[in-house]
């Protein structure tokens, strides 16, 4: 039995799994919840020490005998977060997260200082969007100058966990793509963007070394091993951002597949063996964590709208499918724009949730619930459409994330996307991807020259019983409803710009 530990540090929790690479089974798992600091200005923050506490709690839940035999470790983390380190390795401030929109003004300032949106896309491959790390660095410089002066190193969430385990400060290009500081074509820091961020300070010396995805960055220190109950000296792979690890965890490591993740945020992405630069900036031109690229659409509000609706109306999760299935496609005319946390796609960081089409006949709890679920898929469909406009042939979608557990959501996705939708027998998303990356790197080091595609093909299997195909009548109705949804987005856009 060859055991690999995969860790995923998300917004809501930290999860740890043990993967048996011989059987492809998850043989032990644990998780621990995380709190979120929210403010009306759009701030969304966490304390880095919360991650360490949750990591320890989740690892304590793993089988001790299996944990003692781990061959290697991979870590996935929520993208874009800014972990500012002092020279002694301490964290200077609460970590601003991917969903933090309090830095919108800094995004605009950086874009203007660099020469505008078009130049950002031309030089970097991406515009500077709210949530990207670059704007958070500028925010610290402007709002907390005394802390900025103490800044010694810039890390992302998964980098920080790697650093905690190994003492090594490193970053790989997949996660680094979401900083807004990386030239994604050439996989190197962009000096002019760094200068625009701080003309008086050479930030290159504050950014960690960029390492290749297929490498170990170090080994667990004796101190971390003792605290976490892990074998000292266990190698740790480069890891990556949660989207990059979810790509590996769904076998999306070669051209031809699209993955859609239905989580707190919604993402839609596909592997490419060359950079995919969207001149409209709709798709993010990210690198992946295998050596390729991962064009991606991210929405900041996916399952959020449904969870808020369930909580407001006191609808138990166990009743989600039954209640929503009783409502026809289109929620009897109710349409939700789910921008409760501001939004990245479309780029409306100051927007708010809106509900349209209400009447005395359709203002019911179940209609509101189904409308919130449909809105998550409408938002992601724009990414699927953009992939097709850029010449990508999309004929299948692999679903992952918490929302994929809902039979109604799976069928809804098939109907709104109008393509077959599948899920895996074992769907641990980013945590599984992290374990698989560690396995891949470890086997390469042992001269077992299997490609990552071969590894994922062997270990990832589809649950045919839960595959959904589009219902032609529902797909036709949803096509018209999607066009109406887009018109509503256009109408509200001037209110939030």
Tab-separated table of C-alpha atoms in Angstrom:
chain	number	residue	atom	x	y	z
A	1	UNK	CA	0.000	0.000	0.000
A	2	UNK	CA	1.477	3.371	-1.086
A	3	UNK	CA	-0.117	6.213	0.866
A	4	UNK	CA	-0.157	9.883	-0.133
A	5	UNK	CA	-1.521	12.765	1.921
A	6	UNK	CA	-3.562	15.418	0.135
A	7	UNK	CA	-4.474	18.629	1.989
A	8	UNK	CA	-6.925	21.254	0.751
A	9	UNK	CA	-7.097	24.599	2.536
A	10	UNK	CA	-10.380	26.135	1.377
A	11	UNK	CA	-12.395	29.124	2.493
A	12	UNK	CA	-14.735	27.143	4.713
A	13	UNK	CA	-12.558	24.292	5.937
A	14	UNK	CA	-9.304	22.393	5.744
A	15	UNK	CA	-9.549	18.817	4.554
A	16	UNK	CA	-6.994	16.019	4.653
A	17	UNK	CA	-7.218	12.699	2.805
A	18	UNK	CA	-5.016	9.619	2.532
A	19	UNK	CA	-4.914	8.105	-0.956
A	20	UNK	CA	-3.905	4.502	-1.596
A	21	UNK	CA	-2.253	4.780	-4.994
A	22	UNK	CA	-2.590	1.041	-5.643
A	23	UNK	CA	-6.376	0.883	-5.304
A	24	UNK	CA	-7.237	4.523	-5.949
A	25	UNK	CA	-9.298	4.559	-2.734
A	26	UNK	CA	-9.440	7.211	-0.028
A	27	UNK	CA	-8.517	5.161	3.024
A	28	UNK	CA	-8.851	7.878	5.668
A	29	UNK	CA	-9.992	11.500	5.850
A	30	UNK	CA	-10.543	14.371	8.229
A	31	UNK	CA	-11.687	17.981	8.114
A	32	UNK	CA	-12.026	21.049	10.315
A	33	UNK	CA	-14.085	24.218	9.747
A	34	UNK	CA	-12.697	27.734	9.309
A	35	UNK	CA	-14.192	31.060	10.318
A	36	UNK	CA	-14.407	34.071	8.013
A	37	UNK	CA	-13.996	37.721	8.957
A	38	UNK	CA	-16.382	39.815	6.847
A	39	UNK	CA	-17.023	43.555	6.687
A	40	UNK	CA	-19.357	45.812	4.752
A	41	UNK	CA	-16.471	47.291	2.756
A	42	UNK	CA	-16.027	43.908	1.048
A	43	UNK	CA	-13.205	42.680	3.301
A	44	UNK	CA	-12.959	38.894	3.617
A	45	UNK	CA	-10.108	37.755	5.840
A	46	UNK	CA	-8.779	34.855	7.896
A	47	UNK	CA	-5.934	34.493	10.377
A	48	UNK	CA	-3.168	32.208	9.142
A	49	UNK	CA	-2.906	30.519	12.532
A	50	UNK	CA	-6.490	29.326	12.063
A	51	UNK	CA	-5.237	27.243	9.134
A	52	UNK	CA	-2.570	25.610	11.285
A	53	UNK	CA	-5.071	24.813	14.037
A	54	UNK	CA	-7.536	23.365	11.504
A	55	UNK	CA	-4.760	21.430	9.789
A	56	UNK	CA	-3.759	19.831	13.082
A	57	UNK	CA	-7.395	18.997	13.861
A	58	UNK	CA	-8.022	17.400	10.460
A	59	UNK	CA	-4.774	15.375	10.601
A	60	UNK	CA	-5.660	14.118	14.098
A	61	UNK	CA	-8.720	12.455	12.560
A	62	UNK	CA	-6.635	10.296	10.188
A	63	UNK	CA	-5.819	6.653	10.882
A	64	UNK	CA	-2.538	6.768	12.901
A	65	UNK	CA	-1.044	3.643	11.310
A	66	UNK	CA	-1.721	4.878	7.784
A	67	UNK	CA	-0.519	8.365	8.652
A	68	UNK	CA	2.808	6.910	9.789
A	69	UNK	CA	3.360	5.323	6.353
A	70	UNK	CA	2.833	8.396	4.159
A	71	UNK	CA	5.162	8.466	1.135
A	72	UNK	CA	4.667	12.142	0.199
A	73	UNK	CA	2.397	15.153	0.742
A	74	UNK	CA	0.700	17.623	-1.599
A	75	UNK	CA	-1.114	20.812	-0.591
A	76	UNK	CA	-3.890	22.721	-2.322
A	77	UNK	CA	-4.970	26.167	-1.206
A	78	UNK	CA	-7.524	28.833	-1.988
A	79	UNK	CA	-6.039	31.114	-4.618
A	80	UNK	CA	-5.143	34.827	-4.508
A	81	UNK	CA	-4.827	35.219	-0.744
A	82	UNK	CA	-2.009	37.482	0.481
A	83	UNK	CA	0.094	36.145	3.355
A	84	UNK	CA	2.611	38.909	4.304
A	85	UNK	CA	5.604	37.556	6.189
A	86	UNK	CA	8.090	39.451	8.350
A	87	UNK	CA	11.789	38.555	8.341
A	88	UNK	CA	11.297	36.169	11.279
A	89	UNK	CA	8.574	34.254	9.397
A	90	UNK	CA	5.663	35.660	11.406
A	91	UNK	CA	2.489	36.750	9.595
A	92	UNK	CA	2.127	40.527	9.683
A	93	UNK	CA	-1.627	40.899	9.154
A	94	UNK	CA	-4.875	38.978	8.648
A	95	UNK	CA	-4.877	37.244	5.271
A	96	UNK	CA	-7.006	38.935	2.630
A	97	UNK	CA	-8.758	36.173	0.663
A	98	UNK	CA	-9.785	35.561	-2.936
A	99	UNK	CA	-13.305	36.880	-2.234
A	100	UNK	CA	-12.095	40.169	-0.708
A	101	UNK	CA	-13.387	43.103	-2.798
A	102	UNK	CA	-12.154	45.903	-0.516
A	103	UNK	CA	-9.184	46.403	-2.866
A	104	UNK	CA	-11.201	47.418	-5.939
A	105	UNK	CA	-9.699	50.918	-5.916
A	106	UNK	CA	-6.193	49.441	-5.831
A	107	UNK	CA	-7.025	47.286	-8.877
A	108	UNK	CA	-7.936	50.405	-10.805
A	109	UNK	CA	-4.813	52.245	-9.633
A	110	UNK	CA	-2.532	49.367	-10.660
A	111	UNK	CA	-4.221	49.005	-14.035
A	112	UNK	CA	-3.817	52.709	-14.758
A	113	UNK	CA	-0.200	52.752	-13.542
A	114	UNK	CA	0.623	49.863	-15.871
A	115	UNK	CA	-1.039	51.420	-18.911
A	116	UNK	CA	-4.595	50.104	-18.961
A	117	UNK	CA	-6.508	46.849	-19.269
A	118	UNK	CA	-5.365	46.082	-22.814
A	119	UNK	CA	-1.699	46.393	-21.882
A	120	UNK	CA	-2.224	44.182	-18.831
A	121	UNK	CA	-3.661	41.450	-21.046
A	122	UNK	CA	-0.993	41.965	-23.685
A	123	UNK	CA	1.919	41.802	-21.234
A	124	UNK	CA	0.674	39.565	-18.431
A	125	UNK	CA	-2.069	37.576	-20.132
A	126	UNK	CA	-4.632	38.808	-17.585
A	127	UNK	CA	-6.269	42.031	-16.423
A	128	UNK	CA	-5.865	42.979	-12.764
A	129	UNK	CA	-9.157	41.901	-11.207
A	130	UNK	CA	-10.543	42.343	-7.679
A	131	UNK	CA	-9.389	39.409	-5.633
A	132	UNK	CA	-5.985	39.076	-7.313
A	133	UNK	CA	-3.052	39.275	-4.899
A	134	UNK	CA	-1.407	42.348	-6.450
A	135	UNK	CA	-4.160	44.704	-5.317
A	136	UNK	CA	-3.954	43.336	-1.769
A	137	UNK	CA	-0.241	44.143	-1.623
A	138	UNK	CA	-0.947	47.724	-2.705
A	139	UNK	CA	-3.761	47.914	-0.131
A	140	UNK	CA	-1.326	46.963	2.642
A	141	UNK	CA	1.166	49.549	1.373
A	142	UNK	CA	-1.469	52.294	1.426
A	143	UNK	CA	-3.586	51.335	4.434
A	144	UNK	CA	-1.022	49.719	6.767
A	145	UNK	CA	2.307	51.365	5.813
A	146	UNK	CA	3.933	50.456	9.119
A	147	UNK	CA	3.316	46.761	8.386
A	148	UNK	CA	4.291	47.085	4.745
A	149	UNK	CA	7.685	48.395	5.799
A	150	UNK	CA	8.214	45.154	7.734
A	151	UNK	CA	7.266	42.987	4.716
A	152	UNK	CA	9.966	40.449	3.919
A	153	UNK	CA	8.155	37.821	1.801
A	154	UNK	CA	4.917	37.492	-0.179
A	155	UNK	CA	3.221	34.088	0.001
A	156	UNK	CA	-0.096	32.589	-1.076
A	157	UNK	CA	-2.148	30.373	1.289
A	158	UNK	CA	-0.836	27.033	0.017
A	159	UNK	CA	2.710	28.443	-0.021
A	160	UNK	CA	2.337	29.359	3.637
A	161	UNK	CA	1.298	25.826	4.571
A	162	UNK	CA	4.249	24.479	2.573
A	163	UNK	CA	6.482	26.915	4.469
A	164	UNK	CA	5.025	25.823	7.808
A	165	UNK	CA	5.748	22.179	6.976
A	166	UNK	CA	9.182	22.536	5.373
A	167	UNK	CA	10.622	25.947	6.222
A	168	UNK	CA	10.987	26.556	2.465
A	169	UNK	CA	9.515	29.666	0.808
A	170	UNK	CA	8.499	28.748	-2.749
A	171	UNK	CA	5.711	29.305	-5.260
A	172	UNK	CA	4.676	27.406	-8.388
A	173	UNK	CA	3.352	29.011	-11.562
A	174	UNK	CA	-0.243	27.788	-11.402
A	175	UNK	CA	-1.049	29.533	-8.136
A	176	UNK	CA	1.307	32.415	-9.016
A	177	UNK	CA	-0.826	33.124	-12.103
A	178	UNK	CA	-3.518	34.504	-9.818
A	179	UNK	CA	-1.280	37.125	-8.257
A	180	UNK	CA	-1.521	39.497	-11.240
A	181	UNK	CA	2.293	39.716	-11.154
A	182	UNK	CA	3.197	36.796	-13.419
A	183	UNK	CA	3.803	36.769	-17.158
A	184	UNK	CA	1.873	33.549	-17.799
A	185	UNK	CA	3.321	33.001	-21.275
A	186	UNK	CA	6.913	32.893	-20.041
A	187	UNK	CA	6.263	31.789	-16.451
A	188	UNK	CA	8.242	34.589	-14.821
A	189	UNK	CA	7.572	37.645	-12.675
A	190	UNK	CA	6.827	40.735	-14.742
A	191	UNK	CA	9.285	43.505	-13.745
A	192	UNK	CA	7.146	46.415	-15.022
A	193	UNK	CA	4.100	45.274	-13.040
A	194	UNK	CA	6.238	44.959	-9.927
A	195	UNK	CA	7.525	48.478	-10.536
A	196	UNK	CA	3.972	49.776	-11.010
A	197	UNK	CA	3.069	48.169	-7.692
A	198	UNK	CA	5.973	49.809	-5.865
A	199	UNK	CA	8.312	52.152	-7.818
A	200	UNK	CA	10.544	52.610	-4.768
A	201	UNK	CA	11.090	49.013	-3.742
A	202	UNK	CA	12.295	46.042	-5.796
A	203	UNK	CA	9.589	43.521	-4.972
A	204	UNK	CA	11.320	40.728	-6.863
A	205	UNK	CA	13.430	40.084	-3.795
A	206	UNK	CA	10.268	39.676	-1.717
A	207	UNK	CA	8.747	37.037	-3.986
A	208	UNK	CA	9.753	33.403	-3.454
A	209	UNK	CA	11.480	31.208	-5.986
A	210	UNK	CA	9.246	29.872	-8.754
A	211	UNK	CA	9.496	26.076	-8.801
A	212	UNK	CA	8.330	23.535	-11.374
A	213	UNK	CA	5.097	21.683	-10.641
A	214	UNK	CA	6.700	18.241	-10.845
A	215	UNK	CA	9.160	18.799	-8.003
A	216	UNK	CA	9.414	18.333	-4.273
A	217	UNK	CA	10.144	21.629	-2.538
A	218	UNK	CA	11.424	20.142	0.703
A	219	UNK	CA	10.766	17.773	3.590
A	220	UNK	CA	8.722	18.072	6.771
A	221	UNK	CA	10.784	19.513	9.593
A	222	UNK	CA	11.085	17.730	12.915
A	223	UNK	CA	9.151	20.528	14.628
A	224	UNK	CA	6.188	20.389	12.222
A	225	UNK	CA	6.217	16.599	12.244
A	226	UNK	CA	6.041	16.508	16.037
A	227	UNK	CA	3.173	19.017	16.153
A	228	UNK	CA	1.139	17.348	13.411
A	229	UNK	CA	1.908	13.698	14.088
A	230	UNK	CA	3.529	13.137	10.689
A	231	UNK	CA	6.779	11.332	9.830
A	232	UNK	CA	9.703	13.754	9.848
A	233	UNK	CA	11.500	13.991	6.518
A	234	UNK	CA	8.405	13.202	4.440
A	235	UNK	CA	8.771	14.989	1.079
A	236	UNK	CA	6.313	17.754	0.131
A	237	UNK	CA	5.466	18.484	-3.513
A	238	UNK	CA	5.044	21.952	-4.996
A	239	UNK	CA	1.259	21.746	-4.621
A	240	UNK	CA	-0.839	24.512	-6.138
A	241	UNK	CA	-3.998	26.580	-6.112
A	242	UNK	CA	-7.307	24.839	-5.492
A	243	UNK	CA	-8.404	25.170	-9.112
A	244	UNK	CA	-5.141	23.703	-10.380
A	245	UNK	CA	-5.394	20.819	-7.918
A	246	UNK	CA	-9.077	20.282	-8.787
A	247	UNK	CA	-8.013	19.956	-12.428
A	248	UNK	CA	-5.664	17.133	-11.471
A	249	UNK	CA	-8.294	15.651	-9.148
A	250	UNK	CA	-10.783	15.422	-12.028
A	251	UNK	CA	-8.298	14.078	-14.556
A	252	UNK	CA	-8.273	17.354	-16.453
A	253	UNK	CA	-4.599	17.123	-17.418
A	254	UNK	CA	-4.846	16.808	-21.207
A	255	UNK	CA	-6.962	18.570	-23.871
A	256	UNK	CA	-10.613	17.664	-24.360
A	257	UNK	CA	-12.320	17.949	-20.975
A	258	UNK	CA	-13.977	20.820	-19.131
A	259	UNK	CA	-14.285	20.752	-15.353
A	260	UNK	CA	-16.933	22.756	-13.508
A	261	UNK	CA	-16.609	23.136	-9.751
A	262	UNK	CA	-19.739	24.028	-7.800
A	263	UNK	CA	-18.399	25.341	-4.507
A	264	UNK	CA	-18.505	28.623	-2.615
A	265	UNK	CA	-17.052	30.029	-5.791
A	266	UNK	CA	-17.844	28.545	-9.184
A	267	UNK	CA	-15.102	27.685	-11.634
A	268	UNK	CA	-14.993	26.350	-15.169
A	269	UNK	CA	-11.659	25.365	-16.694
A	270	UNK	CA	-9.884	23.172	-19.216
A	271	UNK	CA	-6.314	22.019	-19.838
A	272	UNK	CA	-4.300	23.519	-22.683
A	273	UNK	CA	-0.763	22.737	-23.837
A	274	UNK	CA	-0.253	26.386	-24.813
A	275	UNK	CA	-1.291	29.747	-23.319
A	276	UNK	CA	-4.915	30.752	-23.982
A	277	UNK	CA	-5.103	34.543	-23.810
A	278	UNK	CA	-8.616	36.008	-23.891
A	279	UNK	CA	-8.416	39.552	-25.282
A	280	UNK	CA	-11.769	40.300	-23.617
A	281	UNK	CA	-10.447	39.188	-20.231
A	282	UNK	CA	-13.445	36.915	-19.575
A	283	UNK	CA	-11.329	33.783	-19.168
A	284	UNK	CA	-8.322	33.977	-16.867
A	285	UNK	CA	-5.125	32.913	-18.637
A	286	UNK	CA	-3.655	30.841	-15.830
A	287	UNK	CA	-0.849	28.308	-15.851
A	288	UNK	CA	-1.782	24.931	-14.405
A	289	UNK	CA	0.157	22.838	-11.880
A	290	UNK	CA	1.422	20.211	-14.332
A	291	UNK	CA	3.457	22.353	-16.738
A	292	UNK	CA	0.578	23.352	-19.022
A	293	UNK	CA	-2.048	26.091	-18.886
A	294	UNK	CA	-5.540	26.312	-17.410
A	295	UNK	CA	-7.855	28.900	-19.015
A	296	UNK	CA	-10.515	29.488	-16.372
A	297	UNK	CA	-13.676	31.389	-15.519
A	298	UNK	CA	-14.357	32.115	-11.855
A	299	UNK	CA	-17.584	33.365	-10.296
A	300	UNK	CA	-17.511	34.570	-6.713
A	301	UNK	CA	-21.079	33.451	-5.974
A	302	UNK	CA	-21.924	29.855	-6.771
A	303	UNK	CA	-23.440	27.802	-3.971
A	304	UNK	CA	-23.484	31.018	-1.897
A	305	UNK	CA	-26.894	32.142	-3.168
A	306	UNK	CA	-28.456	28.750	-2.493
A	307	UNK	CA	-26.981	28.525	1.009
A	308	UNK	CA	-28.197	32.038	1.858
A	309	UNK	CA	-31.659	31.164	0.538
A	310	UNK	CA	-31.785	27.899	2.476
A	311	UNK	CA	-30.745	29.655	5.666
A	312	UNK	CA	-33.234	32.488	5.202
A	313	UNK	CA	-36.135	30.137	4.503
A	314	UNK	CA	-35.008	27.473	6.992
A	315	UNK	CA	-34.856	24.736	4.352
A	316	UNK	CA	-32.720	21.756	5.487
A	317	UNK	CA	-30.014	20.573	3.118
A	318	UNK	CA	-31.657	17.148	3.080
A	319	UNK	CA	-34.738	18.725	1.443
A	320	UNK	CA	-32.827	20.648	-1.243
A	321	UNK	CA	-33.383	18.207	-4.102
A	322	UNK	CA	-36.956	17.326	-3.206
A	323	UNK	CA	-38.067	20.953	-2.894
A	324	UNK	CA	-36.232	22.223	-5.996
A	325	UNK	CA	-37.280	19.243	-8.156
A	326	UNK	CA	-40.941	20.119	-7.548
A	327	UNK	CA	-40.432	23.445	-9.402
A	328	UNK	CA	-40.267	23.534	-13.228
A	329	UNK	CA	-37.262	24.805	-15.185
A	330	UNK	CA	-37.208	28.587	-14.950
A	331	UNK	CA	-38.556	28.726	-11.361
A	332	UNK	CA	-41.939	29.979	-12.598
A	333	UNK	CA	-40.425	33.250	-13.779
A	334	UNK	CA	-38.148	34.047	-10.811
A	335	UNK	CA	-34.575	34.962	-11.851
A	336	UNK	CA	-31.774	35.632	-9.371
A	337	UNK	CA	-28.599	37.577	-10.059
A	338	UNK	CA	-26.484	35.971	-7.297
A	339	UNK	CA	-23.929	38.728	-6.750
A	340	UNK	CA	-24.117	38.674	-2.956
A	341	UNK	CA	-20.338	39.000	-2.496
A	342	UNK	CA	-19.752	41.324	-5.436
A	343	UNK	CA	-18.719	39.506	-8.596
A	344	UNK	CA	-15.688	38.803	-10.770
A	345	UNK	CA	-17.507	37.322	-13.800
A	346	UNK	CA	-18.964	39.729	-14.789
A	347	UNK	CA	-16.470	42.181	-13.282
A	348	UNK	CA	-18.791	43.940	-10.827
A	349	UNK	CA	-17.009	43.918	-7.456
A	350	UNK	CA	-19.490	46.378	-5.916
A	351	UNK	CA	-22.615	44.570	-7.097
A	352	UNK	CA	-25.279	43.009	-4.881
A	353	UNK	CA	-27.757	40.166	-5.267
A	354	UNK	CA	-30.980	40.917	-7.124
A	355	UNK	CA	-34.190	38.920	-7.639
A	356	UNK	CA	-36.417	39.629	-10.644
A	357	UNK	CA	-39.780	38.484	-11.881
A	358	UNK	CA	-41.580	38.248	-8.556
A	359	UNK	CA	-45.367	38.282	-8.472
A	360	UNK	CA	-48.055	37.374	-5.964
A	361	UNK	CA	-48.315	33.993	-7.719
A	362	UNK	CA	-44.657	32.938	-7.782
A	363	UNK	CA	-43.233	34.460	-4.603
A	364	UNK	CA	-42.705	31.120	-2.854
A	365	UNK	CA	-39.836	29.538	-0.979
A	366	UNK	CA	-39.357	26.745	-3.504
A	367	UNK	CA	-39.266	29.124	-6.482
A	368	UNK	CA	-36.652	31.259	-4.730
A	369	UNK	CA	-34.632	28.144	-3.943
A	370	UNK	CA	-34.630	26.801	-7.501
A	371	UNK	CA	-33.921	30.246	-8.944
A	372	UNK	CA	-30.815	30.534	-6.740
A	373	UNK	CA	-29.608	27.136	-7.961
A	374	UNK	CA	-30.186	28.041	-11.613
A	375	UNK	CA	-28.334	31.333	-11.201
A	376	UNK	CA	-25.115	29.501	-10.275
A	377	UNK	CA	-25.178	27.633	-13.599
A	378	UNK	CA	-26.228	30.658	-15.679
A	379	UNK	CA	-23.168	32.521	-14.389
A	380	UNK	CA	-20.857	29.678	-15.412
A	381	UNK	CA	-22.445	29.211	-18.827
A	382	UNK	CA	-20.858	32.481	-19.982
A	383	UNK	CA	-17.470	30.818	-19.546
A	384	UNK	CA	-18.526	27.791	-21.564
A	385	UNK	CA	-19.721	30.119	-24.312
A	386	UNK	CA	-16.393	31.976	-24.284
A	387	UNK	CA	-14.450	28.717	-24.583
A	388	UNK	CA	-16.445	27.910	-27.702
A	389	UNK	CA	-15.878	31.397	-29.137
A	390	UNK	CA	-12.146	30.833	-28.713
A	391	UNK	CA	-12.370	27.629	-30.732
A	392	UNK	CA	-12.593	24.990	-27.992
A	393	UNK	CA	-14.909	22.070	-28.785
A	394	UNK	CA	-16.920	21.435	-25.617
A	395	UNK	CA	-19.010	18.253	-25.644
A	396	UNK	CA	-18.711	17.067	-22.046
A	397	UNK	CA	-18.450	18.541	-18.534
A	398	UNK	CA	-17.053	16.919	-15.394
A	399	UNK	CA	-18.709	18.280	-12.241
A	400	UNK	CA	-16.977	18.521	-8.883
A	401	UNK	CA	-17.477	20.426	-5.632
A	402	UNK	CA	-20.234	20.268	-3.047
A	403	UNK	CA	-22.978	21.213	-5.493
A	404	UNK	CA	-22.245	18.159	-7.644
A	405	UNK	CA	-23.707	15.936	-4.923
A	406	UNK	CA	-27.190	17.260	-5.795
A	407	UNK	CA	-28.996	15.224	-8.479
A	408	UNK	CA	-31.109	18.267	-9.348
A	409	UNK	CA	-28.055	20.488	-9.764
A	410	UNK	CA	-26.374	17.867	-11.974
A	411	UNK	CA	-29.371	17.657	-14.294
A	412	UNK	CA	-29.769	21.422	-14.237
A	413	UNK	CA	-26.143	21.794	-15.343
A	414	UNK	CA	-26.645	19.320	-18.195
A	415	UNK	CA	-29.746	21.207	-19.365
A	416	UNK	CA	-28.322	24.741	-19.066
A	417	UNK	CA	-24.944	23.805	-20.582
A	418	UNK	CA	-26.713	21.482	-23.076
A	419	UNK	CA	-23.955	18.857	-22.816
A	420	UNK	CA	-23.656	15.580	-20.874
A	421	UNK	CA	-22.433	15.969	-17.295
A	422	UNK	CA	-20.567	13.351	-15.277
A	423	UNK	CA	-19.221	12.982	-11.739
A	424	UNK	CA	-16.592	10.674	-10.298
A	425	UNK	CA	-16.949	7.682	-8.016
A	426	UNK	CA	-14.503	9.373	-5.659
A	427	UNK	CA	-14.871	13.146	-5.761
A	428	UNK	CA	-12.493	14.788	-3.341
A	429	UNK	CA	-11.647	17.563	-5.787
A	430	UNK	CA	-8.620	19.629	-4.819
A	431	UNK	CA	-7.546	17.375	-1.929
A	432	UNK	CA	-7.452	14.385	-4.290
A	433	UNK	CA	-5.541	16.455	-6.842
A	434	UNK	CA	-2.957	17.379	-4.219
A	435	UNK	CA	-2.466	13.718	-3.271
A	436	UNK	CA	-2.222	12.705	-6.931
A	437	UNK	CA	0.380	15.389	-7.634
A	438	UNK	CA	2.455	14.150	-4.693
A	439	UNK	CA	2.134	10.589	-5.990
A	440	UNK	CA	3.184	11.671	-9.504
A	441	UNK	CA	6.259	13.521	-8.247
A	442	UNK	CA	7.212	10.654	-5.933
A	443	UNK	CA	6.923	8.047	-8.691
A	444	UNK	CA	8.999	10.179	-11.040
A	445	UNK	CA	11.667	10.339	-8.372
A	446	UNK	CA	11.610	6.556	-8.127
A	447	UNK	CA	12.088	6.294	-11.932
A	448	UNK	CA	8.541	5.010	-12.427
A	449	UNK	CA	8.019	7.073	-15.583
A	450	UNK	CA	4.225	7.193	-15.706
A	451	UNK	CA	2.701	10.422	-17.026
A	452	UNK	CA	0.223	12.298	-14.869
A	453	UNK	CA	-2.457	11.554	-17.491
A	454	UNK	CA	-1.769	7.828	-17.144
A	455	UNK	CA	-1.911	8.081	-13.362
A	456	UNK	CA	-5.222	9.944	-13.280
A	457	UNK	CA	-6.709	7.667	-15.948
A	458	UNK	CA	-5.917	4.656	-13.772
A	459	UNK	CA	-7.082	6.070	-10.455
A	460	UNK	CA	-10.089	8.254	-11.414
A	461	UNK	CA	-13.308	6.557	-12.477
A	462	UNK	CA	-16.706	7.958	-13.477
A	463	UNK	CA	-19.968	7.062	-11.737
A	464	UNK	CA	-22.090	6.146	-14.766
A	465	UNK	CA	-25.240	5.957	-12.645
A	466	UNK	CA	-25.008	9.688	-11.906
A	467	UNK	CA	-24.187	10.856	-15.453
A	468	UNK	CA	-26.813	13.278	-16.779
A	469	UNK	CA	-27.707	14.027	-20.383
A	470	UNK	CA	-29.609	17.149	-21.462
A	471	UNK	CA	-33.380	17.024	-21.670
A	472	UNK	CA	-34.092	18.631	-25.093
A	473	UNK	CA	-37.196	20.506	-23.933
A	474	UNK	CA	-35.542	21.835	-20.778
A	475	UNK	CA	-32.382	22.762	-22.709
A	476	UNK	CA	-34.402	24.807	-25.184
A	477	UNK	CA	-36.262	26.584	-22.400
A	478	UNK	CA	-33.053	27.278	-20.501
A	479	UNK	CA	-31.422	28.726	-23.598
A	480	UNK	CA	-34.121	31.416	-23.746
A	481	UNK	CA	-33.931	31.969	-19.984
A	482	UNK	CA	-30.156	32.371	-20.144
A	483	UNK	CA	-30.513	35.097	-22.766
A	484	UNK	CA	-32.974	36.872	-20.451
A	485	UNK	CA	-30.552	36.435	-17.526
A	486	UNK	CA	-27.822	38.111	-19.573
A	487	UNK	CA	-30.118	41.022	-20.448
A	488	UNK	CA	-30.832	41.547	-16.748
A	489	UNK	CA	-27.097	41.564	-15.977
A	490	UNK	CA	-26.637	44.223	-18.667
A	491	UNK	CA	-29.412	46.334	-17.163
A	492	UNK	CA	-28.038	46.300	-13.600
A	493	UNK	CA	-24.385	46.805	-14.599
A	494	UNK	CA	-24.580	50.651	-14.626
A	495	UNK	CA	-25.960	50.572	-11.070
A	496	UNK	CA	-22.788	48.966	-9.701
A	497	UNK	CA	-19.959	50.415	-11.794
